[in-house]
mmCIF file of N, CA and C in Angstrom:
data_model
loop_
_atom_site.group_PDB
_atom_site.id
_atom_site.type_symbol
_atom_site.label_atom_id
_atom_site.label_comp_id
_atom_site.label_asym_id
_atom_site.label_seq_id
_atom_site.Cartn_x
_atom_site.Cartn_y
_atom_site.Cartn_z
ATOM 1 N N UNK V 1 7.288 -1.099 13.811
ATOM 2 C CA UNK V 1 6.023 -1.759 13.662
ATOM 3 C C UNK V 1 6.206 -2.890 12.665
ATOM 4 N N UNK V 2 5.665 -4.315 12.871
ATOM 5 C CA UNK V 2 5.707 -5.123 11.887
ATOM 6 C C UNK V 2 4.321 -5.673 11.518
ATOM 7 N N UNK V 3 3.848 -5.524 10.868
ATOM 8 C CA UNK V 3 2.515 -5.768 9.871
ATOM 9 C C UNK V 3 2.900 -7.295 9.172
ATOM 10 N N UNK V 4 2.394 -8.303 9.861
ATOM 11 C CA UNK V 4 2.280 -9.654 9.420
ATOM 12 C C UNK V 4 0.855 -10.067 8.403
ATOM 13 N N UNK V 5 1.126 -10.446 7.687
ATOM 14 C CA UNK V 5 0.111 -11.119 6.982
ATOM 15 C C UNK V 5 -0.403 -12.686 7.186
ATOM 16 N N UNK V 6 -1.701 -13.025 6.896
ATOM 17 C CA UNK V 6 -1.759 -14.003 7.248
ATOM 18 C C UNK V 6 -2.388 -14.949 6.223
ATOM 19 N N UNK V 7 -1.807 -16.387 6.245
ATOM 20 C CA UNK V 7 -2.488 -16.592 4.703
ATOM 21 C C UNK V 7 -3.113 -18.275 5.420
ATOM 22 N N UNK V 8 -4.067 -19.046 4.719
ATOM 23 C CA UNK V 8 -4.515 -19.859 4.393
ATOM 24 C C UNK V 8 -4.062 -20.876 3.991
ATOM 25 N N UNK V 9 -2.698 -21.593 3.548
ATOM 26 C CA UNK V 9 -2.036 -22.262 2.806
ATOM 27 C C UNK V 9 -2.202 -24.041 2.979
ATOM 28 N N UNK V 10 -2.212 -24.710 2.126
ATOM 29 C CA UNK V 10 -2.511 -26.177 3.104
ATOM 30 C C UNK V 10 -1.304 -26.663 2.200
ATOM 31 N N UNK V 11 -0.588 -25.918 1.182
ATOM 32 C CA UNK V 11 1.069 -26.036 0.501
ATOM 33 C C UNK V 11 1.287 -24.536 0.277
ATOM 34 N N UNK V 12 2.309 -24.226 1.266
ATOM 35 C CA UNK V 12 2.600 -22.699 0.745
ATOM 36 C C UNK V 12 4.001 -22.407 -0.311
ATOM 37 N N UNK V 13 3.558 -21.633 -1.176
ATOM 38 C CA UNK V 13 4.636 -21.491 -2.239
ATOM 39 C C UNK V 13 6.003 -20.997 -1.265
ATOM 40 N N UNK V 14 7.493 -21.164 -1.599
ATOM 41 C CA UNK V 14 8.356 -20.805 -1.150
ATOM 42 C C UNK V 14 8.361 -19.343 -0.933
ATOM 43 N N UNK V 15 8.106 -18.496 -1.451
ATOM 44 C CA UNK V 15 8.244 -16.895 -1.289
ATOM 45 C C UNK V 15 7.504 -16.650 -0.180
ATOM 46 N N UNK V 16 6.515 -16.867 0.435
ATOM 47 C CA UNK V 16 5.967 -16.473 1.796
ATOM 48 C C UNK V 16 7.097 -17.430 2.697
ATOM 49 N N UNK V 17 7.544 -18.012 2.539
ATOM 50 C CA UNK V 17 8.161 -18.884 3.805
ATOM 51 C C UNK V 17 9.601 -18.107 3.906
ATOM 52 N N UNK V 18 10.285 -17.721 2.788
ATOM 53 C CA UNK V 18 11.587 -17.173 2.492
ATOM 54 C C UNK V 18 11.234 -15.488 3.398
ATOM 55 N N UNK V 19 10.122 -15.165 2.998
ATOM 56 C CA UNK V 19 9.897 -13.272 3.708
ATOM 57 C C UNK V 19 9.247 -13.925 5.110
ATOM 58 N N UNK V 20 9.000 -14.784 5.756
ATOM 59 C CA UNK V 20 9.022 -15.343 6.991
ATOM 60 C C UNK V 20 9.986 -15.517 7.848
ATOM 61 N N UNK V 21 11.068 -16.165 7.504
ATOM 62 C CA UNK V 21 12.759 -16.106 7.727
ATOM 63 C C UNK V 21 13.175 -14.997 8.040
ATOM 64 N N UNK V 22 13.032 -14.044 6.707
ATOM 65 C CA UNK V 22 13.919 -13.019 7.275
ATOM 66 C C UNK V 22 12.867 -11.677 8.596
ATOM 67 N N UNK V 23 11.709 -12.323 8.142
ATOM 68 C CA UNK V 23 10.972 -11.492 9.201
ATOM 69 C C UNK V 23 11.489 -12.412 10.387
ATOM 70 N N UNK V 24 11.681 -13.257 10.883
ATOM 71 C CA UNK V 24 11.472 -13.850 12.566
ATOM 72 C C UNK V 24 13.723 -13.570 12.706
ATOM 73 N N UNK V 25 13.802 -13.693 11.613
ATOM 74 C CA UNK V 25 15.705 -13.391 11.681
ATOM 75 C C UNK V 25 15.827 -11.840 11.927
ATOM 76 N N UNK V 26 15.072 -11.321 11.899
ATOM 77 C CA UNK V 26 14.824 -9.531 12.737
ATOM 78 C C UNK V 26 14.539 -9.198 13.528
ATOM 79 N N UNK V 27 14.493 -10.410 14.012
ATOM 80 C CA UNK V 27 13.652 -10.026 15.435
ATOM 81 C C UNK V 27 14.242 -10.301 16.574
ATOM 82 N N UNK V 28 15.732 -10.186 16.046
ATOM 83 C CA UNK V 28 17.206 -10.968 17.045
ATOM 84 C C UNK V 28 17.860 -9.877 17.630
ATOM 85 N N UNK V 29 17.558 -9.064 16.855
ATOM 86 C CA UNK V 29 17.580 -7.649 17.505
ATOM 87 C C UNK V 29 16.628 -6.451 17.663
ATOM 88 N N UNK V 30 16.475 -6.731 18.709
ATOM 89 C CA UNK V 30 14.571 -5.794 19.090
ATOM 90 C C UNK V 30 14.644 -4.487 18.521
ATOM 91 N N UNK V 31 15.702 -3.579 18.849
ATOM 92 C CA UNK V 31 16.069 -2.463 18.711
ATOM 93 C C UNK V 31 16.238 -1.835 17.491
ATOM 94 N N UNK V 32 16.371 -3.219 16.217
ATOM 95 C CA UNK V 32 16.738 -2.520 14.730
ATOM 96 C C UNK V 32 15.254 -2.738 14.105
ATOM 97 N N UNK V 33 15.026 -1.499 13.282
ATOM 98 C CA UNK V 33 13.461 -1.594 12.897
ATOM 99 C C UNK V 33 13.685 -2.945 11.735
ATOM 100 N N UNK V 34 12.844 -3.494 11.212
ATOM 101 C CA UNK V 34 12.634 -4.014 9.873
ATOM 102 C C UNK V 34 12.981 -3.389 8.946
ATOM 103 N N UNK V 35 13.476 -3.887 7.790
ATOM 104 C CA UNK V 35 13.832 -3.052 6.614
ATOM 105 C C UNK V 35 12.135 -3.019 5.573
ATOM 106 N N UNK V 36 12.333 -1.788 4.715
ATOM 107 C CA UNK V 36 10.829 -2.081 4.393
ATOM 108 C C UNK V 36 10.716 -3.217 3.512
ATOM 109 N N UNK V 37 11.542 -3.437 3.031
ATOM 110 C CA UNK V 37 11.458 -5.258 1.840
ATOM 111 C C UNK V 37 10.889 -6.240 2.848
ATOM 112 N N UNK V 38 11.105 -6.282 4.095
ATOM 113 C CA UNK V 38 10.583 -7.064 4.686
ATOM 114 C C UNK V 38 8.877 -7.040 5.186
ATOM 115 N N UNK V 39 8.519 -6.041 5.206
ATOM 116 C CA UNK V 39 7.018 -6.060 5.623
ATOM 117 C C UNK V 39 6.166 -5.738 3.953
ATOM 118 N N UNK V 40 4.751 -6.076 4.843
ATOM 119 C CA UNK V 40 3.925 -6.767 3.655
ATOM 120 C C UNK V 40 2.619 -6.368 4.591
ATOM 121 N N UNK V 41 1.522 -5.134 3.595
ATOM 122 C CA UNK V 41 0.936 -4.769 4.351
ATOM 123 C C UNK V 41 -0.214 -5.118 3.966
ATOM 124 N N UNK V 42 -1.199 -5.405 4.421
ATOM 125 C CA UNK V 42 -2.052 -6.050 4.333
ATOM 126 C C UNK V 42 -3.338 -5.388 5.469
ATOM 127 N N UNK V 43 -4.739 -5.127 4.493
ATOM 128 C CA UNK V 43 -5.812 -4.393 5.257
ATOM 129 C C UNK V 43 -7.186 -5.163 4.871
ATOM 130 N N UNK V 44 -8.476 -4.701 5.480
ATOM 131 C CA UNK V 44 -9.587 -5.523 5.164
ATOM 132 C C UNK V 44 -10.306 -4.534 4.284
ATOM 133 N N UNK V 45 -11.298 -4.793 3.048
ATOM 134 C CA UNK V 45 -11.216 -3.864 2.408
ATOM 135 C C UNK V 45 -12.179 -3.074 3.456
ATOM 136 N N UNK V 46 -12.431 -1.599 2.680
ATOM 137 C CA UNK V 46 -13.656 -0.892 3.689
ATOM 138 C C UNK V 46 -14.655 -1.864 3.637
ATOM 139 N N UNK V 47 -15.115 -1.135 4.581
ATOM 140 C CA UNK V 47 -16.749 -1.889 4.860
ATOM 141 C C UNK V 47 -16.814 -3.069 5.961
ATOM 142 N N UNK V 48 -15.565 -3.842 5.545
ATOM 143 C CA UNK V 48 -15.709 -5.424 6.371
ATOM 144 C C UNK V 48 -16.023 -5.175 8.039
ATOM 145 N N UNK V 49 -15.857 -3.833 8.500
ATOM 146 C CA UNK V 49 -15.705 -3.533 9.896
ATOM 147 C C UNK V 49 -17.019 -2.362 9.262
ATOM 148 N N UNK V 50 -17.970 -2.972 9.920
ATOM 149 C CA UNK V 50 -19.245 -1.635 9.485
ATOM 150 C C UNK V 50 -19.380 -0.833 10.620
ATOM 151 N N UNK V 51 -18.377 0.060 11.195
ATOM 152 C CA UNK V 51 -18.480 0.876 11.609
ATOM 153 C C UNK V 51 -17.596 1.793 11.883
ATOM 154 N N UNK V 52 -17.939 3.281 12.286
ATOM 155 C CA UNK V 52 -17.011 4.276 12.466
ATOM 156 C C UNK V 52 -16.492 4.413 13.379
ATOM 157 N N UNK V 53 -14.817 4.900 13.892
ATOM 158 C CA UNK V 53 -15.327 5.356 14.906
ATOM 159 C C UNK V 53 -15.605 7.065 15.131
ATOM 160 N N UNK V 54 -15.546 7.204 16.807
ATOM 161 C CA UNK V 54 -16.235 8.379 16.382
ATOM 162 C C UNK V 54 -15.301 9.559 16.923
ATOM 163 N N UNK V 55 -14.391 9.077 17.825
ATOM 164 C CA UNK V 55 -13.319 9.992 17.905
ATOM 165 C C UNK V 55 -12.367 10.421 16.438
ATOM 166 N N UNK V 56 -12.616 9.635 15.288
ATOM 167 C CA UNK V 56 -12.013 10.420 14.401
ATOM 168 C C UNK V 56 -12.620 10.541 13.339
ATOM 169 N N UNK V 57 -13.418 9.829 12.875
ATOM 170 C CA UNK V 57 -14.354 9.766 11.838
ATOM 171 C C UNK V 57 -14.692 8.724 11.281
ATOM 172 N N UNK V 58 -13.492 8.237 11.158
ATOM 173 C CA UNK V 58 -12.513 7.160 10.220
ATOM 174 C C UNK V 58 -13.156 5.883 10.387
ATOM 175 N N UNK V 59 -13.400 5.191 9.082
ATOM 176 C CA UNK V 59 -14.165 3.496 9.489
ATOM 177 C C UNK V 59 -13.090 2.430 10.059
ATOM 178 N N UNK V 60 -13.347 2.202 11.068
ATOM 179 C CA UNK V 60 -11.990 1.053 12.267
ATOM 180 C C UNK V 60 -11.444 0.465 11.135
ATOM 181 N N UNK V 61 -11.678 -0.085 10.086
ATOM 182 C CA UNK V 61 -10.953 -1.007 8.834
ATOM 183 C C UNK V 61 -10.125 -0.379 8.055
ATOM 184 N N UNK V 62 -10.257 1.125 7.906
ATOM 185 C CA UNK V 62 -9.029 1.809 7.418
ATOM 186 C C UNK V 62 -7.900 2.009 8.170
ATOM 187 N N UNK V 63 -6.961 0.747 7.393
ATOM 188 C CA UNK V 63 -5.571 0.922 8.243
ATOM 189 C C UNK V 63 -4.662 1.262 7.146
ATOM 190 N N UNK V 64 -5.096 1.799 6.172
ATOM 191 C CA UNK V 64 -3.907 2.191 4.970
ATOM 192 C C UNK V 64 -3.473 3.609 5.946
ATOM 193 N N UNK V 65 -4.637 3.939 5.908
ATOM 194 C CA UNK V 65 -3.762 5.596 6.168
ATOM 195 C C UNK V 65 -2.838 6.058 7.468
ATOM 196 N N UNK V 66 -2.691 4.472 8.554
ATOM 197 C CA UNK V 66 -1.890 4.695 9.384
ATOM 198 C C UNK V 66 0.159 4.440 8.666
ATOM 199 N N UNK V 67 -0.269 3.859 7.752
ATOM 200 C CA UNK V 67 1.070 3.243 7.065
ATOM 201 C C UNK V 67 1.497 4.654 6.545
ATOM 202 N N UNK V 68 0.343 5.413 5.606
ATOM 203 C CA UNK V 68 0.477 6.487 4.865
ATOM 204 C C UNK V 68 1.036 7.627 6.460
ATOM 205 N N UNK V 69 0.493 7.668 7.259
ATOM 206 C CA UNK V 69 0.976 9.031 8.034
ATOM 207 C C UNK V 69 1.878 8.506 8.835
ATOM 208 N N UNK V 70 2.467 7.258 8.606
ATOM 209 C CA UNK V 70 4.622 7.020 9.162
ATOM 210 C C UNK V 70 5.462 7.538 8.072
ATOM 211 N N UNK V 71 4.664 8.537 7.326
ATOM 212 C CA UNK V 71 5.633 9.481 6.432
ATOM 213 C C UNK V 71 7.005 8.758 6.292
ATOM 214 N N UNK V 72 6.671 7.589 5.405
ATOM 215 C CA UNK V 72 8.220 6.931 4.792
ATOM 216 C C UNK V 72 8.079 7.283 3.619
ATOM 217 N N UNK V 73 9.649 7.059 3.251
ATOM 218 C CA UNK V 73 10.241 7.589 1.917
ATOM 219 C C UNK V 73 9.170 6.805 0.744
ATOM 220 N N UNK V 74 8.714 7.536 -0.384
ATOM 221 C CA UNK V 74 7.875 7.106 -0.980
ATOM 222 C C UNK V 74 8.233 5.729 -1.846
ATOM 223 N N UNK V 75 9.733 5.445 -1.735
ATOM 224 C CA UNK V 75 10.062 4.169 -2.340
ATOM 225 C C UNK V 75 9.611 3.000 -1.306
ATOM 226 N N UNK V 76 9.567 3.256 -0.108
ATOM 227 C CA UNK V 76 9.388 2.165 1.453
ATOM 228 C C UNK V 76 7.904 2.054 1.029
ATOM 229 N N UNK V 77 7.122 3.504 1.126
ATOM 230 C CA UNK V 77 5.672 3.079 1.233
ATOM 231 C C UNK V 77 5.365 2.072 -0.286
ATOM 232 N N UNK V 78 5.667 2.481 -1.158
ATOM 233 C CA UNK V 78 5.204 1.590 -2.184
ATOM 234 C C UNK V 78 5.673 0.073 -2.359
ATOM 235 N N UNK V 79 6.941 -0.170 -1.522
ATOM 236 C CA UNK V 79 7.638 -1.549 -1.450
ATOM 237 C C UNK V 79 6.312 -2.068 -0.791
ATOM 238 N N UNK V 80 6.095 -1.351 0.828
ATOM 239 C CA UNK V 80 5.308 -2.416 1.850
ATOM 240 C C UNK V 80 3.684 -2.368 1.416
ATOM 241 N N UNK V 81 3.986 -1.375 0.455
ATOM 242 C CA UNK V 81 1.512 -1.356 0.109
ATOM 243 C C UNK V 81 1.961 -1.863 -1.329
ATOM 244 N N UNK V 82 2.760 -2.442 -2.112
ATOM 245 C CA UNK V 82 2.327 -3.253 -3.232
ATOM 246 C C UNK V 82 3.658 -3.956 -3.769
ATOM 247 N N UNK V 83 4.456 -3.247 -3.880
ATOM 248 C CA UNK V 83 6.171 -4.488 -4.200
ATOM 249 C C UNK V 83 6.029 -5.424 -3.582
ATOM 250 N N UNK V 84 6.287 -5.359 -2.328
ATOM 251 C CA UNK V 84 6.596 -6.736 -1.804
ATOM 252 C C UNK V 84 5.849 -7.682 -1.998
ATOM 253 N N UNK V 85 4.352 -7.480 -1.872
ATOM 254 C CA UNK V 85 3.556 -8.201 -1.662
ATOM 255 C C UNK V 85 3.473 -8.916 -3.177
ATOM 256 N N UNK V 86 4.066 -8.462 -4.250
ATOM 257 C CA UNK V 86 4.672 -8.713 -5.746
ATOM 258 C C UNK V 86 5.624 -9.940 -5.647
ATOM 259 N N UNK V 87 5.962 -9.675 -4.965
ATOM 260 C CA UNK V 87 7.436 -10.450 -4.830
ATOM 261 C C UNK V 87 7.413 -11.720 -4.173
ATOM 262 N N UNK V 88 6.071 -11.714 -3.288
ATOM 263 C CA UNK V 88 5.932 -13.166 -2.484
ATOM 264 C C UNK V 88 4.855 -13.631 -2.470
ATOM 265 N N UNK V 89 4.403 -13.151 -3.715
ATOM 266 C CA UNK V 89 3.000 -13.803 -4.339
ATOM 267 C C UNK V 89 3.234 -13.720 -5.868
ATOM 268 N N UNK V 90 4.299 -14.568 -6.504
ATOM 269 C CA UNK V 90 4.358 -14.017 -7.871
ATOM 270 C C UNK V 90 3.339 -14.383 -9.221
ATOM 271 N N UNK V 91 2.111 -15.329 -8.372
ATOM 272 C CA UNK V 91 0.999 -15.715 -9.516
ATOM 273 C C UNK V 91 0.071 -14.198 -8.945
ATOM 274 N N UNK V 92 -0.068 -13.676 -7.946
ATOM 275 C CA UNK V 92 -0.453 -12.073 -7.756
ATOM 276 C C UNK V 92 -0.288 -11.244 -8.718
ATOM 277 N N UNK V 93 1.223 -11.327 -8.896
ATOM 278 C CA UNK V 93 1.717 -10.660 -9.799
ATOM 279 C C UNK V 93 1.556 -10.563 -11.192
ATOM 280 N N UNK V 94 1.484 -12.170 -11.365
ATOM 281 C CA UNK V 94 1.244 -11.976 -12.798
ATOM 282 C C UNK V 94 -0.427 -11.605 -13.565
ATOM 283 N N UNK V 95 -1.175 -12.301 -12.366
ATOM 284 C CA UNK V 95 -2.329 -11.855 -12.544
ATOM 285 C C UNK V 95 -2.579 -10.308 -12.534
ATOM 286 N N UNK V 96 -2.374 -9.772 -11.949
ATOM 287 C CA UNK V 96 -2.577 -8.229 -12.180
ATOM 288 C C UNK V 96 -1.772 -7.624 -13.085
ATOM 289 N N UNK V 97 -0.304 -7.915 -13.669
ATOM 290 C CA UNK V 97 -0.219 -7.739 -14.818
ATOM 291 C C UNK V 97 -0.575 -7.940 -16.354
ATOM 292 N N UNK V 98 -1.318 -8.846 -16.242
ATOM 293 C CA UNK V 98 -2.488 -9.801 -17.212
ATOM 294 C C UNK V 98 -3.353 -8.550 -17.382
ATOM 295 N N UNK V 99 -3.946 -7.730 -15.819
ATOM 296 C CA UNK V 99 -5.138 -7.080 -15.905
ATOM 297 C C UNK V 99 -4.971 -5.659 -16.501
ATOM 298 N N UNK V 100 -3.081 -5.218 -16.532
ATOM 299 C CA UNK V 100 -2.690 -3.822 -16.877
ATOM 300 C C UNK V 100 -2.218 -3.223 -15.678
ATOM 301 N N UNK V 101 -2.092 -3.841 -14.472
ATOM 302 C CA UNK V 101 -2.270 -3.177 -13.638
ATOM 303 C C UNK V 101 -0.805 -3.747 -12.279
#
């Protein structure tokens, strides 16, 4: 599965263009998954989708917990739900380290 993000940019900093590369340079071989450094996961918060559905309960906008039940090694899940996304946004980064966080 590859989870693309999508950004807004009208000058994009080099670090999204560099984890772009090696995402479309993976894709030369269909058969090898992505490594998790390469994906960058990205969801809408709750609510933005105001509704449930009803075969599971679940509000359609919760897509964390499909990442969470591909039961990856807990170093993968934390690379693709917050490292990476560290790494190719590094004013992200510093801002939320500013916040403690």
């Amino acid at each position: 599965m590859i989870i693309d993000c999508h950004g807004h940019y009208t000058t994009a900093p080099p670090a999204p263009g560099a984890w772009r590369t090696r995402e479309i340079a993976s894709l030369a071989d269909p058969s090898a998954a992505a490594p998790a450094r390469d994906i960058l996961f990205a969801s809408e918060m709750t609510g933005a989708v105001r509704d449930i559905d009803p075969c599971t309960g679940h509000h359609f906008d919760d897509t964390r917990r499909y990442a969470e039940a591909a039961e990856l090694p807990a170093d993968d899940l934390a690379a693709i739900q917050e490292h990476n996304a560290r790494a190719v946004y590094p004013r992200l980064d510093a801002l939320l380290k500013r916040q403690g966080r």
